[in-house]
GROMACS .gro file of C-alpha atoms in nm:
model
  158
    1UNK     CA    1   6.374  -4.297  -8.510
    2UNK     CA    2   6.190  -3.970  -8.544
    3UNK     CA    3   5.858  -3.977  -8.365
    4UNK     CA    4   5.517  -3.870  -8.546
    5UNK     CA    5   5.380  -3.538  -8.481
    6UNK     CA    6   5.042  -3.560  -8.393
    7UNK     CA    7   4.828  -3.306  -8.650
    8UNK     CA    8   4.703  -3.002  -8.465
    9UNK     CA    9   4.407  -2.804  -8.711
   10UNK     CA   10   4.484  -2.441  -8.811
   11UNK     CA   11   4.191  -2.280  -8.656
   12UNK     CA   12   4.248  -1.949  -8.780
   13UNK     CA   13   4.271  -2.085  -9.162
   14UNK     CA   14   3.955  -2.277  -9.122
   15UNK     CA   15   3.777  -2.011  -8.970
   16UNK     CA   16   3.939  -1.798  -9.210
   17UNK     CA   17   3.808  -2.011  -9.490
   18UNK     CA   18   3.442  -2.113  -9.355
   19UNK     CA   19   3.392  -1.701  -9.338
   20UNK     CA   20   3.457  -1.703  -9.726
   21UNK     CA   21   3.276  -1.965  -9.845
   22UNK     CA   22   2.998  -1.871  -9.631
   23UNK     CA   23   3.001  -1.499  -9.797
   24UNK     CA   24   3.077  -1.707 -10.133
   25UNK     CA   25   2.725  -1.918 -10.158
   26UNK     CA   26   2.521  -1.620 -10.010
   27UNK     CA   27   2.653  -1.456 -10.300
   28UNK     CA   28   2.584  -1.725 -10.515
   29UNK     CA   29   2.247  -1.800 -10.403
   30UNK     CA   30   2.165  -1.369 -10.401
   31UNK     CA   31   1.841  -1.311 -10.471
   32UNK     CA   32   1.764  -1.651 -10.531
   33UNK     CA   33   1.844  -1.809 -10.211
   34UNK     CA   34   1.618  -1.577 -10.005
   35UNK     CA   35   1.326  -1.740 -10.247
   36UNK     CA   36   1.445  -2.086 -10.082
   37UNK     CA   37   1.234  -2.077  -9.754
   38UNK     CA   38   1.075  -2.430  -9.690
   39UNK     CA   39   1.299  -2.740  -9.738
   40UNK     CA   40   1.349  -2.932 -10.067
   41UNK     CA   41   1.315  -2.579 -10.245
   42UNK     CA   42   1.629  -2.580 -10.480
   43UNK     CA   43   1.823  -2.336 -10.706
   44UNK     CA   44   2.004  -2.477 -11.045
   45UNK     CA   45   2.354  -2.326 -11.134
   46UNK     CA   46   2.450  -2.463 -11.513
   47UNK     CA   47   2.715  -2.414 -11.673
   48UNK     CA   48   2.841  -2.413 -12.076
   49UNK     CA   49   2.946  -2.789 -12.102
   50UNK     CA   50   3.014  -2.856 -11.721
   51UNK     CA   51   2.805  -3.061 -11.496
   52UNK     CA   52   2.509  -2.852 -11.308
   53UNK     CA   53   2.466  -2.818 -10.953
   54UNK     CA   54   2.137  -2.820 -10.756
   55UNK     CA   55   2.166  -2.637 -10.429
   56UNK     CA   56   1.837  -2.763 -10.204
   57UNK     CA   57   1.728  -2.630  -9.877
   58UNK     CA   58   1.761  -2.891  -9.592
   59UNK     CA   59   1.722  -2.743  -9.269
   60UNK     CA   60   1.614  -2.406  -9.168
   61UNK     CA   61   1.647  -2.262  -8.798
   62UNK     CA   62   1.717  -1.959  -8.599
   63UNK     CA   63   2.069  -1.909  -8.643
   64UNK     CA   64   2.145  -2.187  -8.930
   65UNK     CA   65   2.019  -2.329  -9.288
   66UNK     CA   66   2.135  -2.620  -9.432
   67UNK     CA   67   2.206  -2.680  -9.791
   68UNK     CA   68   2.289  -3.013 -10.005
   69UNK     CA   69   2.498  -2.902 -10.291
   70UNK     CA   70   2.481  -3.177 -10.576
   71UNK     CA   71   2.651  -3.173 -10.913
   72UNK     CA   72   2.560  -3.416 -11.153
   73UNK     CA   73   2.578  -3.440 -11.513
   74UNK     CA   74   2.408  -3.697 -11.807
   75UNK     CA   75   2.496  -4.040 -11.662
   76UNK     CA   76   2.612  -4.147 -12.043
   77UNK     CA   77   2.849  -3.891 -12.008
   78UNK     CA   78   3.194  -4.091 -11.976
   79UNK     CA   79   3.302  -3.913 -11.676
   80UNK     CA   80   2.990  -3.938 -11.500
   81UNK     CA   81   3.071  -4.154 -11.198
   82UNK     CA   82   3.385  -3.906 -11.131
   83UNK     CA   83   3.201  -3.551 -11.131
   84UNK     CA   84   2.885  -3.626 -10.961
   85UNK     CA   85   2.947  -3.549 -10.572
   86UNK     CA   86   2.716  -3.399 -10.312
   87UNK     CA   87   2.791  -3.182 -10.036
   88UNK     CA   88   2.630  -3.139  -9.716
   89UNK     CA   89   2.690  -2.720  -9.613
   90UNK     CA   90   2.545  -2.543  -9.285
   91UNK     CA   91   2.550  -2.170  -9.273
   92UNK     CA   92   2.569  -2.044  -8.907
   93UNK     CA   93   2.415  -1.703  -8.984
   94UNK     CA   94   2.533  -1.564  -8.584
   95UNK     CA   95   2.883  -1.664  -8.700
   96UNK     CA   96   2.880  -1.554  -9.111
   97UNK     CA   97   3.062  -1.924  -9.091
   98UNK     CA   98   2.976  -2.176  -9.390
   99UNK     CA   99   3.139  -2.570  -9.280
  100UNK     CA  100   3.107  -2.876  -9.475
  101UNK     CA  101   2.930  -3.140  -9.256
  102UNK     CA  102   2.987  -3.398  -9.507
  103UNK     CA  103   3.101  -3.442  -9.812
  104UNK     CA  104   3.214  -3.681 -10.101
  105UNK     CA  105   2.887  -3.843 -10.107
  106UNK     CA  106   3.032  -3.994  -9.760
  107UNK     CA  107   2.858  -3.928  -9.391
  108UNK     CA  108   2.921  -3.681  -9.124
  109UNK     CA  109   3.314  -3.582  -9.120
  110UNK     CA  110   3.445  -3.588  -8.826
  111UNK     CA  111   3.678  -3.239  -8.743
  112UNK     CA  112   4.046  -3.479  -8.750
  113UNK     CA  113   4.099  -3.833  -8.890
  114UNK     CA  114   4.322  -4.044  -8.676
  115UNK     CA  115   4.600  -4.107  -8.883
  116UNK     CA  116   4.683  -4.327  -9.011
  117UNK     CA  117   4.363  -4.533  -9.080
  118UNK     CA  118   4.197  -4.768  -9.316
  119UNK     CA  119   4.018  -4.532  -9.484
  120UNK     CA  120   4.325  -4.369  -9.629
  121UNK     CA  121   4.211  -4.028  -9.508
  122UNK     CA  122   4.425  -3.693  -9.444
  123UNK     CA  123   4.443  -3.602  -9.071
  124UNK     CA  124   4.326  -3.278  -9.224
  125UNK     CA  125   4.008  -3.422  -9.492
  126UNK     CA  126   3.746  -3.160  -9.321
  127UNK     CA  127   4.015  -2.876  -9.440
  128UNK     CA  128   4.069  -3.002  -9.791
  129UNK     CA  129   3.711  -3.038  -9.832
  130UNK     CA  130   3.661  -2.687  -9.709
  131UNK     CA  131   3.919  -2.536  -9.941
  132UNK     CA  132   3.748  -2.781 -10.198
  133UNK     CA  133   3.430  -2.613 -10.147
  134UNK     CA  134   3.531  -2.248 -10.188
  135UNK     CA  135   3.726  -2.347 -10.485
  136UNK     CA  136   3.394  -2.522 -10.615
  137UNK     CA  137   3.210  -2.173 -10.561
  138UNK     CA  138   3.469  -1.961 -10.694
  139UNK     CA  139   3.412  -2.158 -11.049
  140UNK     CA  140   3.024  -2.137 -11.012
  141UNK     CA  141   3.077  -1.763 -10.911
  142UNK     CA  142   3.255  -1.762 -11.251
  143UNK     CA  143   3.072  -1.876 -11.496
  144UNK     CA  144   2.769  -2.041 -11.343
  145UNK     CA  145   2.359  -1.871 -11.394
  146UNK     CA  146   2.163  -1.936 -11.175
  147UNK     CA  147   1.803  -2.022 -11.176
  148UNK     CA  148   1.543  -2.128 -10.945
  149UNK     CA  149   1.392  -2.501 -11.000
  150UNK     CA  150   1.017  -2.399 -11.051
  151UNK     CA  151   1.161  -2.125 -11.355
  152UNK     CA  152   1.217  -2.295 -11.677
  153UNK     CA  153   1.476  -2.084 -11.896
  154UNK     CA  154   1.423  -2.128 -12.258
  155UNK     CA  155   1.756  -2.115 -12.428
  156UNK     CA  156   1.616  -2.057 -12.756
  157UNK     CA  157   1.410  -1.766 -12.672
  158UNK     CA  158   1.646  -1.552 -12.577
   0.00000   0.00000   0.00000
């Protein structure tokens, strides 16, 4: 009977990948995100016939901000229930690190899942939801605009 390994994280990949998507959403937010200084200030990303995203200050401090990242489309849209997620995303400025603290509309992830478990979760969840997230900000990168919550942007004046 062959014995299960017990999951060790890739430290290197995750830092790897927390470095990108923290460059990623700085870039993303650009000039925008330095207009996001007290919390509950948000920036809206559409996008042609996609869901939006609303990226809202949380917590600012020293070395850290916090953003919730929350996509969300018409709720009588059929697919509704299935693309509207938030995310949870710290930015350790000291670092140039970006992590998910939670995600999936779910609470704090913890850095392994014990596995296996009710919850049907991946040993690895915190690293797919990582990967998730720079995947997420490479399409808003894309073909995303963004605008700042307190600008309305007349599509039919321009």
């Amino acid at each position: 009977m062959r014995s299960a390994r017990k999951y060790v994280p890739d430290l290197k990949e995750f830092m790897a990948l927390c470095a990108s998507n923290y460059l990623k959403l700085n870039k993303l937010l650009g000039s925008a995100g330095k207009s996001l200084s007290h919390e509950s200030d948000a920036v809206l990303l559409s996008v042609d016939k996609q869901p939006d995203v609303v990226i809202t200050l949380e917590q600012t401090s020293r070395y850290t901000v916090t953003y919730r990242l929350r996509q969300f489309c018409n709720a009588k849209a059929p697919y509704a229930s299935a693309v509207n997620r938030e995310f949870l995303v710290r930015l350790y400025h000291d670092a140039q690190m970006a992590e998910v603290l939670s995600g999936l509309n779910e609470g704090m992830l913890p850095p392994v899942y014990q596995y296996p478990n009710t919850e049907m979760k991946q040993p690895d969840e915190k690293l797919q939801l990582n990967r998730f997230l720079g995947e997420w900000l490479n399409f808003c990168l894309q073909f995303g605009q963004s605008h700042t919550a307190n600008t309305t942007h007349l599509a039919f004046l321009q």
